[in-house]
CSV table of C-alpha atoms and ligand atoms in Angstrom, one decimal:
chain,number,residue,atom,x,y,z
A,2,MET,CA,23.9,-5.9,15.8
A,3,THR,CA,20.6,-4.7,16.3
A,4,ASN,CA,18.0,-3.8,13.9
A,5,SER,CA,18.8,-0.5,13.2
A,6,ASP,CA,22.2,-1.8,11.5
A,7,SER,CA,20.8,-3.5,8.7
A,8,TYR,CA,19.6,-1.7,5.3
A,9,ILE,CA,16.4,-2.2,4.4
A,10,PHE,CA,14.7,-2.1,1.2
A,11,THR,CA,11.3,-4.0,1.7
A,12,PRO,CA,8.2,-3.2,0.6
A,13,GLY,CA,6.7,-3.2,4.1
A,14,PRO,CA,8.3,-2.3,7.0
A,15,VAL,CA,10.6,0.2,5.5
A,16,LYS,CA,12.7,2.9,7.0
A,17,ILE,CA,11.0,5.2,9.4
A,18,PRO,CA,12.3,8.4,9.2
A,19,SER,CA,14.0,9.5,12.8
A,20,TYR,CA,11.6,12.2,14.1
A,21,ILE,CA,8.8,9.1,13.7
A,22,LEU,CA,11.0,7.3,16.1
A,23,ALA,CA,11.3,9.2,18.5
A,24,ILE,CA,7.2,9.4,19.2
A,25,GLY,CA,7.8,5.9,19.2
A,26,ALA,CA,10.0,6.1,22.1
A,27,GLU,CA,7.8,8.0,24.5
A,28,GLN,CA,5.1,6.4,26.9
A,29,ALA,CA,1.2,6.1,24.8
A,30,PRO,CA,-0.9,8.9,26.0
A,31,TYR,CA,-4.5,8.2,27.5
A,32,PHE,CA,-6.3,8.5,24.3
A,33,ARG,CA,-10.6,8.7,25.8
A,34,ASN,CA,-9.5,12.2,26.1
A,35,GLU,CA,-10.9,15.8,23.9
A,36,SER,CA,-6.6,15.3,23.1
A,37,PHE,CA,-6.1,12.8,21.6
A,38,SER,CA,-10.3,13.4,19.9
A,39,ASN,CA,-7.9,16.3,18.6
A,40,ILE,CA,-5.5,14.5,16.6
A,41,LEU,CA,-7.6,11.7,15.4
A,42,ILE,CA,-10.2,14.3,14.0
A,43,ASP,CA,-6.9,15.9,12.4
A,44,CYS,CA,-5.7,12.8,11.3
A,45,GLU,CA,-8.8,12.1,9.9
A,46,GLN,CA,-9.0,15.3,7.4
A,47,LEU,CA,-5.5,15.5,6.5
A,48,LEU,CA,-5.9,11.7,4.6
A,49,LEU,CA,-9.3,13.2,3.1
A,50,ASN,CA,-7.3,16.4,1.4
A,51,LEU,CA,-3.7,13.6,0.5
A,52,ALA,CA,-6.0,10.7,-1.0
A,53,ALA,CA,-8.2,13.5,-3.0
A,54,ALA,CA,-12.0,12.5,-1.3
A,55,PRO,CA,-15.2,13.7,-2.5
A,56,VAL,CA,-17.0,15.8,0.1
A,57,GLY,CA,-18.3,13.7,2.6
A,58,SER,CA,-16.2,11.3,2.8
A,59,ARG,CA,-14.7,9.8,5.8
A,60,VAL,CA,-12.5,7.4,7.7
A,61,VAL,CA,-12.3,4.4,9.3
A,62,PHE,CA,-9.1,3.5,11.7
A,63,LEU,CA,-8.2,-0.2,12.2
A,64,ALA,CA,-6.0,-1.3,14.6
A,65,ALA,CA,-4.8,-4.1,12.4
A,66,SER,CA,-2.3,-5.3,9.6
A,67,GLY,CA,-3.4,-4.3,5.6
A,68,THR,CA,-5.4,-7.6,5.3
A,69,GLY,CA,-7.6,-7.2,8.1
A,70,ALA,CA,-8.8,-3.4,6.3
A,71,MET,CA,-9.1,-5.2,3.2
A,72,GLU,CA,-11.2,-8.2,5.0
A,73,ALA,CA,-12.9,-5.2,6.8
A,74,ALA,CA,-13.9,-3.8,3.1
A,75,VAL,CA,-15.2,-6.9,1.5
A,76,MET,CA,-17.4,-7.3,5.0
A,77,ASN,CA,-18.3,-3.8,5.7
A,78,LEU,CA,-19.2,-3.3,1.6
A,79,LEU,CA,-20.1,-6.4,-0.4
A,80,SER,CA,-22.7,-9.0,0.4
A,81,THR,CA,-24.6,-12.6,-1.1
A,82,ALA,CA,-26.2,-10.4,-3.3
A,83,ASP,CA,-22.9,-8.6,-5.2
A,84,LYS,CA,-20.7,-9.7,-8.2
A,85,ALA,CA,-17.0,-8.5,-7.6
A,86,ILE,CA,-14.8,-8.0,-10.8
A,87,VAL,CA,-11.0,-8.6,-9.3
A,88,ILE,CA,-8.4,-8.0,-10.4
A,89,ASN,CA,-5.8,-11.0,-9.9
A,90,GLY,CA,-2.8,-9.9,-10.9
A,91,GLY,CA,-0.6,-11.3,-8.0
A,92,GLY,CA,-0.3,-12.4,-4.0
A,93,PHE,CA,-2.7,-9.6,-2.9
A,94,GLY,CA,-5.2,-9.6,-5.5
A,95,GLN,CA,-5.2,-13.8,-4.7
A,96,ARG,CA,-6.1,-11.9,-1.5
A,97,PHE,CA,-9.1,-10.2,-2.1
A,98,VAL,CA,-10.4,-13.6,-4.3
A,99,ASP,CA,-9.7,-15.5,-1.3
A,100,LEU,CA,-11.7,-13.4,0.7
A,101,CYS,CA,-14.4,-12.6,-1.4
A,102,LYS,CA,-15.1,-16.3,-1.0
A,103,ARG,CA,-14.8,-16.3,2.0
A,104,HIS,CA,-17.6,-14.1,2.7
A,105,GLU,CA,-19.4,-15.7,-0.4
A,106,VAL,CA,-19.3,-12.8,-2.8
A,107,ALA,CA,-19.4,-13.9,-6.0
A,108,ILE,CA,-16.5,-12.7,-8.5
A,109,HIS,CA,-14.8,-12.8,-11.6
A,110,ASP,CA,-11.6,-13.5,-11.3
A,111,HIS,CA,-9.8,-11.6,-13.5
A,112,LYS,CA,-5.4,-12.5,-14.0
A,113,PRO,CA,-4.2,-9.8,-16.3
A,114,ASP,CA,-1.0,-11.4,-17.6
A,115,GLY,CA,0.7,-8.1,-16.7
A,116,GLU,CA,-1.1,-5.7,-18.3
A,117,ASN,CA,-1.7,-2.3,-16.4
A,118,LEU,CA,-5.6,-2.4,-17.3
A,119,ALA,CA,-5.5,0.9,-19.7
A,120,ASP,CA,-7.3,-0.9,-21.6
A,121,THR,CA,-10.3,-2.1,-19.9
A,122,THR,CA,-12.1,-4.4,-22.9
A,123,ALA,CA,-11.1,-7.4,-21.3
A,124,LEU,CA,-13.7,-7.1,-18.1
A,125,ASN,CA,-16.3,-6.0,-20.6
A,126,ALA,CA,-17.4,-10.0,-20.8
A,127,TYR,CA,-17.9,-10.1,-17.0
A,128,ASP,CA,-21.8,-9.2,-17.4
A,129,GLN,CA,-24.2,-8.6,-13.8
A,130,ALA,CA,-20.9,-7.0,-11.7
A,131,THR,CA,-21.5,-5.4,-9.1
A,132,ALA,CA,-18.1,-4.1,-7.3
A,133,LEU,CA,-14.7,-3.7,-8.5
A,134,LEU,CA,-11.5,-4.7,-6.5
A,135,VAL,CA,-7.8,-4.1,-6.9
A,136,ASN,CA,-4.6,-3.8,-5.9
A,137,ALA,CA,-3.2,-0.3,-6.8
A,138,HIS,CA,0.4,-1.2,-7.0
A,139,GLU,CA,0.3,-5.3,-7.5
A,140,THR,CA,3.6,-5.5,-4.5
A,141,THR,CA,4.1,-9.0,-5.7
A,142,ASN,CA,5.2,-8.1,-9.0
A,143,GLY,CA,5.8,-4.7,-8.9
A,144,VAL,CA,2.6,-3.6,-11.5
A,145,LEU,CA,1.2,-0.2,-11.4
A,146,TYR,CA,-2.1,-0.1,-12.5
A,147,ASP,CA,-4.0,2.9,-14.6
A,148,MET,CA,-5.9,3.6,-12.4
A,149,ALA,CA,-7.8,6.5,-14.1
A,150,ALA,CA,-8.9,3.8,-17.0
A,151,ILE,CA,-10.2,1.6,-14.3
A,152,GLY,CA,-12.0,4.6,-12.7
A,153,ASN,CA,-13.7,5.8,-15.7
A,154,TYR,CA,-14.5,1.8,-16.5
A,155,CYS,CA,-15.8,1.8,-12.5
A,156,LEU,CA,-18.1,4.7,-13.4
A,157,LYS,CA,-19.4,3.9,-17.1
A,158,ASN,CA,-20.5,0.1,-15.3
A,159,LYS,CA,-21.7,1.4,-11.7
A,160,LEU,CA,-19.5,-1.0,-9.9
A,161,LEU,CA,-18.4,-0.3,-6.4
A,162,HIS,CA,-15.1,1.0,-6.8
A,163,ILE,CA,-12.6,-0.6,-3.8
A,164,VAL,CA,-8.8,0.3,-4.2
A,165,ASP,CA,-6.4,-1.6,-2.1
A,166,ALA,CA,-3.3,1.2,-2.3
A,167,ILE,CA,-1.2,0.1,0.6
A,168,SER,CA,1.9,0.1,-1.4
A,169,MET,CA,1.9,3.3,-3.6
A,170,PHE,CA,0.2,5.7,-1.0
A,171,VAL,CA,2.2,8.9,-0.9
A,172,THR,CA,4.7,7.4,-3.6
A,173,ASP,CA,2.3,7.2,-5.8
A,174,GLU,CA,-0.8,9.7,-7.2
A,175,ILE,CA,-4.1,8.1,-6.5
A,176,ASN,CA,-7.6,10.5,-6.6
A,177,MET,CA,-10.6,9.4,-5.4
A,178,THR,CA,-12.3,11.7,-7.3
A,179,ASP,CA,-10.9,11.8,-10.1
A,180,GLN,CA,-10.7,7.7,-10.1
A,181,HIS,CA,-13.9,7.6,-9.0
A,182,ILE,CA,-13.1,5.4,-5.9
A,183,ASP,CA,-15.2,4.4,-3.5
A,184,ALA,CA,-12.8,2.7,-0.6
A,185,LEU,CA,-9.0,3.2,-0.6
A,186,ILE,CA,-7.4,1.0,1.8
A,187,ILE,CA,-4.1,2.3,3.4
A,188,SER,CA,-1.9,1.2,6.0
A,189,SER,CA,1.2,2.5,8.2
A,190,HIS,CA,3.8,0.2,7.3
A,191,LYS,CA,4.3,1.2,3.5
A,192,GLY,CA,5.2,4.2,1.7
A,193,LEU,CA,3.8,6.3,5.0
A,194,ALA,CA,7.0,5.3,7.0
A,195,LEU,CA,5.3,4.0,10.1
A,196,PRO,CA,5.3,1.0,12.0
A,197,PRO,CA,3.6,-1.9,11.5
A,198,GLY,CA,-0.5,-2.2,13.2
A,199,LEU,CA,-2.6,0.8,11.9
A,200,SER,CA,-4.6,0.2,8.4
A,201,MET,CA,-7.4,3.1,7.4
A,202,VAL,CA,-10.3,2.8,4.7
A,203,ILE,CA,-11.4,6.1,3.3
A,204,LEU,CA,-15.0,5.4,2.4
A,205,SER,CA,-17.2,7.8,-0.5
A,206,PRO,CA,-20.0,9.1,0.2
A,207,ARG,CA,-21.7,6.2,-2.4
A,208,ALA,CA,-19.1,3.9,0.1
A,209,ILE,CA,-21.0,5.0,3.5
A,210,ASP,CA,-24.2,4.7,1.6
A,211,LYS,CA,-23.4,0.6,1.2
A,212,VAL,CA,-22.2,-0.2,4.4
A,213,ALA,CA,-24.7,-2.3,6.2
A,214,PRO,CA,-24.1,-4.1,9.6
A,215,ALA,CA,-21.0,-6.6,9.7
A,216,LYS,CA,-21.5,-9.8,10.9
A,217,SER,CA,-18.2,-9.3,12.7
A,218,LEU,CA,-18.6,-7.3,15.8
A,219,TYR,CA,-14.5,-5.4,15.8
A,220,PHE,CA,-15.4,-4.8,12.2
A,221,ASN,CA,-18.2,-3.6,12.0
A,222,PHE,CA,-18.0,0.4,10.1
A,223,GLN,CA,-21.3,1.2,11.1
A,224,ASN,CA,-19.5,1.7,15.1
A,225,TYR,CA,-16.3,3.2,13.5
A,226,LEU,CA,-18.5,6.3,11.2
A,227,GLU,CA,-19.7,6.9,14.3
A,228,ASP,CA,-17.1,7.4,16.8
A,229,GLY,CA,-15.0,9.2,14.7
A,230,LEU,CA,-17.9,11.5,14.5
A,231,ARG,CA,-16.2,13.1,18.6
A,232,GLY,CA,-12.6,11.8,17.6
A,233,GLN,CA,-12.8,8.1,18.8
A,234,THR,CA,-13.0,4.7,17.9
A,235,PRO,CA,-15.5,1.3,19.0
A,236,PHE,CA,-12.1,-0.5,20.7
A,237,THR,CA,-8.4,0.6,21.3
A,238,PRO,CA,-6.8,2.5,18.6
A,239,THR,CA,-3.0,1.9,17.8
A,240,VAL,CA,-2.5,5.3,20.1
A,241,THR,CA,1.7,5.4,19.5
A,242,ILE,CA,1.1,5.0,15.9
A,243,LEU,CA,-2.0,7.0,15.7
A,244,LEU,CA,0.7,10.0,17.2
A,245,GLN,CA,3.4,9.0,14.4
A,246,LEU,CA,0.4,8.8,12.0
A,247,HIS,CA,-0.2,12.5,12.6
A,248,ALA,CA,3.5,14.3,12.8
A,249,ARG,CA,3.9,12.7,9.6
A,250,LEU,CA,0.8,13.8,8.4
A,251,LYS,CA,2.0,17.4,9.2
A,252,GLN,CA,4.9,17.6,7.8
A,253,ILE,CA,3.6,15.5,4.2
A,254,GLU,CA,1.6,18.7,4.5
A,255,ARG,CA,4.2,21.1,5.4
A,256,ASP,CA,6.5,19.5,2.3
A,257,THR,CA,2.8,19.3,-0.3
A,258,LEU,CA,2.4,15.7,-1.1
A,259,LYS,CA,4.3,16.6,-4.5
A,260,HIS,CA,7.5,16.7,-2.8
A,261,GLU,CA,6.6,13.4,-1.1
A,262,ILE,CA,6.0,11.9,-4.9
A,263,ASP,CA,9.4,13.4,-6.8
A,264,LYS,CA,11.3,11.9,-3.8
A,265,ALA,CA,10.1,8.7,-4.1
A,266,ARG,CA,10.6,9.2,-8.2
A,267,HIS,CA,13.7,10.3,-7.4
A,268,ILE,CA,15.2,7.1,-5.8
A,269,ALA,CA,13.7,5.0,-8.1
A,270,ASP,CA,15.1,6.7,-11.2
A,271,TYR,CA,18.0,6.6,-9.2
A,272,PHE,CA,18.1,2.6,-8.6
A,273,ARG,CA,16.8,2.2,-11.8
A,274,LYS,CA,19.7,3.9,-13.6
A,275,HIS,CA,22.5,1.6,-12.5
A,276,ILE,CA,20.4,-2.2,-12.8
A,277,ASN,CA,21.5,-2.7,-16.6
A,278,ALA,CA,25.2,-2.9,-15.4
A,279,TRP,CA,24.5,-6.2,-13.5
A,280,PRO,CA,22.7,-9.7,-14.3
A,281,LEU,CA,19.2,-8.2,-13.5
A,282,GLY,CA,16.3,-7.4,-15.7
A,283,LEU,CA,13.2,-4.9,-14.5
A,284,TYR,CA,10.0,-7.5,-13.9
A,285,SER,CA,6.8,-5.1,-14.5
A,286,ARG,CA,6.4,-3.2,-17.4
A,287,PHE,CA,4.9,-0.6,-15.6
A,288,MET,CA,6.8,0.2,-12.6
A,289,PRO,CA,5.0,2.6,-9.5
A,290,ASN,CA,7.8,4.8,-7.7
A,291,ALA,CA,6.9,3.0,-4.8
A,292,MET,CA,9.1,-0.2,-5.9
A,293,THR,CA,10.9,-2.4,-8.6
A,294,ALA,CA,11.0,-5.9,-9.3
A,295,LEU,CA,13.8,-7.3,-10.0
A,296,THR,CA,14.2,-10.8,-12.3
A,297,PRO,CA,18.0,-12.7,-13.1
A,298,THR,CA,19.2,-12.6,-16.3
A,299,ASN,CA,22.3,-15.1,-15.5
A,300,GLY,CA,20.6,-18.1,-14.6
A,301,GLU,CA,21.3,-17.6,-10.3
A,302,SER,CA,18.3,-18.1,-8.5
A,303,ALA,CA,16.6,-14.5,-7.1
A,304,SER,CA,16.1,-16.5,-3.4
A,305,ASN,CA,20.2,-16.3,-3.7
A,306,ILE,CA,20.8,-13.2,-4.3
A,307,VAL,CA,18.5,-12.3,-1.3
A,308,LYS,CA,20.5,-14.4,0.8
A,309,HIS,CA,23.7,-13.2,-0.3
A,310,LEU,CA,22.4,-9.3,0.4
A,311,ALA,CA,22.0,-10.2,3.9
A,312,GLU,CA,24.6,-12.1,4.7
A,313,ARG,CA,27.3,-10.3,3.4
A,314,TYR,CA,26.0,-6.8,2.6
A,315,ASN,CA,23.8,-7.0,5.7
A,316,ILE,CA,20.8,-5.6,3.3
A,317,VAL,CA,17.3,-6.9,3.1
A,318,VAL,CA,15.8,-6.9,0.2
A,319,ALA,CA,12.0,-8.6,-0.6
A,320,PRO,CA,12.3,-12.1,-1.3
A,321,ASN,CA,9.1,-13.5,-3.6
A,322,GLY,CA,7.4,-16.6,-2.7
A,323,GLY,CA,5.6,-19.6,-4.5
A,324,ALA,CA,6.0,-19.9,-8.0
A,325,LEU,CA,8.7,-16.8,-8.5
A,326,LYS,CA,10.5,-17.4,-5.6
A,327,ASP,CA,13.5,-18.4,-7.8
A,328,SER,CA,12.1,-15.9,-10.6
A,329,VAL,CA,12.0,-12.6,-8.9
A,330,PHE,CA,13.2,-10.6,-5.9
A,331,ARG,CA,12.1,-6.2,-5.0
A,332,VAL,CA,13.7,-3.0,-3.7
A,333,SER,CA,11.4,-1.2,-2.3
A,334,HIS,CA,12.0,2.7,-2.3
A,335,MET,CA,9.2,3.5,-0.2
A,336,GLY,CA,9.8,5.3,3.2
A,337,ASP,CA,13.2,7.3,4.3
A,338,MET,CA,15.2,7.0,1.6
A,339,THR,CA,18.3,9.3,0.6
A,340,THR,CA,20.0,8.4,-2.8
A,341,ALA,CA,23.4,7.6,-0.2
A,342,TYR,CA,21.0,5.1,1.6
A,343,VAL,CA,20.5,3.5,-1.5
A,344,ASP,CA,24.5,3.9,-2.7
A,345,VAL,CA,24.3,1.0,-0.2
A,346,LEU,CA,22.9,-1.1,-2.0
A,347,ILE,CA,24.2,-0.4,-5.5
A,348,ASP,CA,28.1,-0.5,-4.3
A,349,ALA,CA,26.9,-4.3,-3.0
A,350,LEU,CA,25.5,-5.7,-6.0
A,351,ASP,CA,28.4,-4.1,-7.6
A,352,HIS,CA,30.9,-5.9,-6.0
A,353,TYR,CA,28.9,-9.4,-5.8
A,354,TYR,CA,28.7,-9.2,-9.9
A,355,GLY,CA,32.6,-8.2,-10.0
A,356,VAL,CA,30.9,-4.1,-11.7
A,357,THR,CA,33.6,-1.1,-11.2
A,358,ARG,CA,32.4,1.8,-12.5
B,505,LIG,C1,1.4,-4.8,2.0
B,505,LIG,C2,0.2,-5.6,1.4
B,505,LIG,C3,-1.4,-5.4,2.0
B,505,LIG,C4,-1.5,-5.7,3.3
B,505,LIG,O1,-0.2,-6.9,3.5
B,505,LIG,P1,-0.3,-7.0,5.7
B,505,LIG,O2,0.7,-8.2,5.9
B,505,LIG,O3,-2.0,-7.5,5.6
B,505,LIG,O4,-0.2,-5.3,6.3
B,505,LIG,C5,-2.2,-5.6,1.1
B,505,LIG,N1,-2.1,-5.2,-0.2
B,505,LIG,C6,-0.7,-4.8,-0.6
B,505,LIG,C7,-0.9,-4.2,-2.0
B,505,LIG,C8,0.2,-5.3,0.4
B,505,LIG,O5,1.3,-4.5,-0.5
């Protein structure tokens, strides 16, 4: 059995389309030349368009997982002089808390308790903040925040708005201009449906102004911004994944972003339409198109369901850890999904619960 024989519904890595896999099978080219520079410059422009980045924005390409880009954003954009509101709704919010602490950035640790912050009045309790950090989709519990409301709050309070959009980019709407976002963090292995290893930070002109020399040599944005002007990175980039990114961005440009988001919504709706036949409930009231977080309503442990789907049906859904181990598991709708592919999971859950339709 190979990895290609199992059905994958995890929020990273996600199912990768075959035209992307084919690029991965080729020899990685040398990259310190004009032909690779042109690819990187093209990727930057296509990403700026997709994110609706303000004029003068730039992209930093990092060979790192998403957390590396989160840490790089904290290191390059914030200092001990800042005070950051961190929206800490789950494991990824907690990661921003941990990163700020590690880099001695003072924080207000805001626990939204399952709310999407369409109402931001609770944030008014935090005085003298200079920045706000949020995971647009908190992937551990499937809550999609109201980024328009949070963006307006940041504008009103003049906060540097740093957004981890890793698990909602190209499946759900995000707009750096309308939502007053200064740094948008994205990664290859979620909605972009590429292999893991490449992460990017899109910086608004306001964020670029705030970039200060980082203590880290590898993650020093100034070098990336300077080298990026000629389509290069200071260190070896994820050459193959960048070629895959280029092909993927061209495909999205051809099909349009709207089509991409509509497709994710269609897949999510299709799956959700079947849930009420199973002893499973929706865990989040504010679901993205990217993913559905489910909770058993019959007392069965969620981790048990995850185990049985893998062992009996060769289907990989995402377990939760820690306090949510028994109460939550997650089904991703990101990547190269079709309704026929989702049917495999629906049929398995029907069989598991003895449902006949
Ligand atoms: C997947 C993910 C990350 C990145 O995690 P890595 O394991 O470092 O790639 C960050 N934030 C969110 C919201 C995610 O879903």
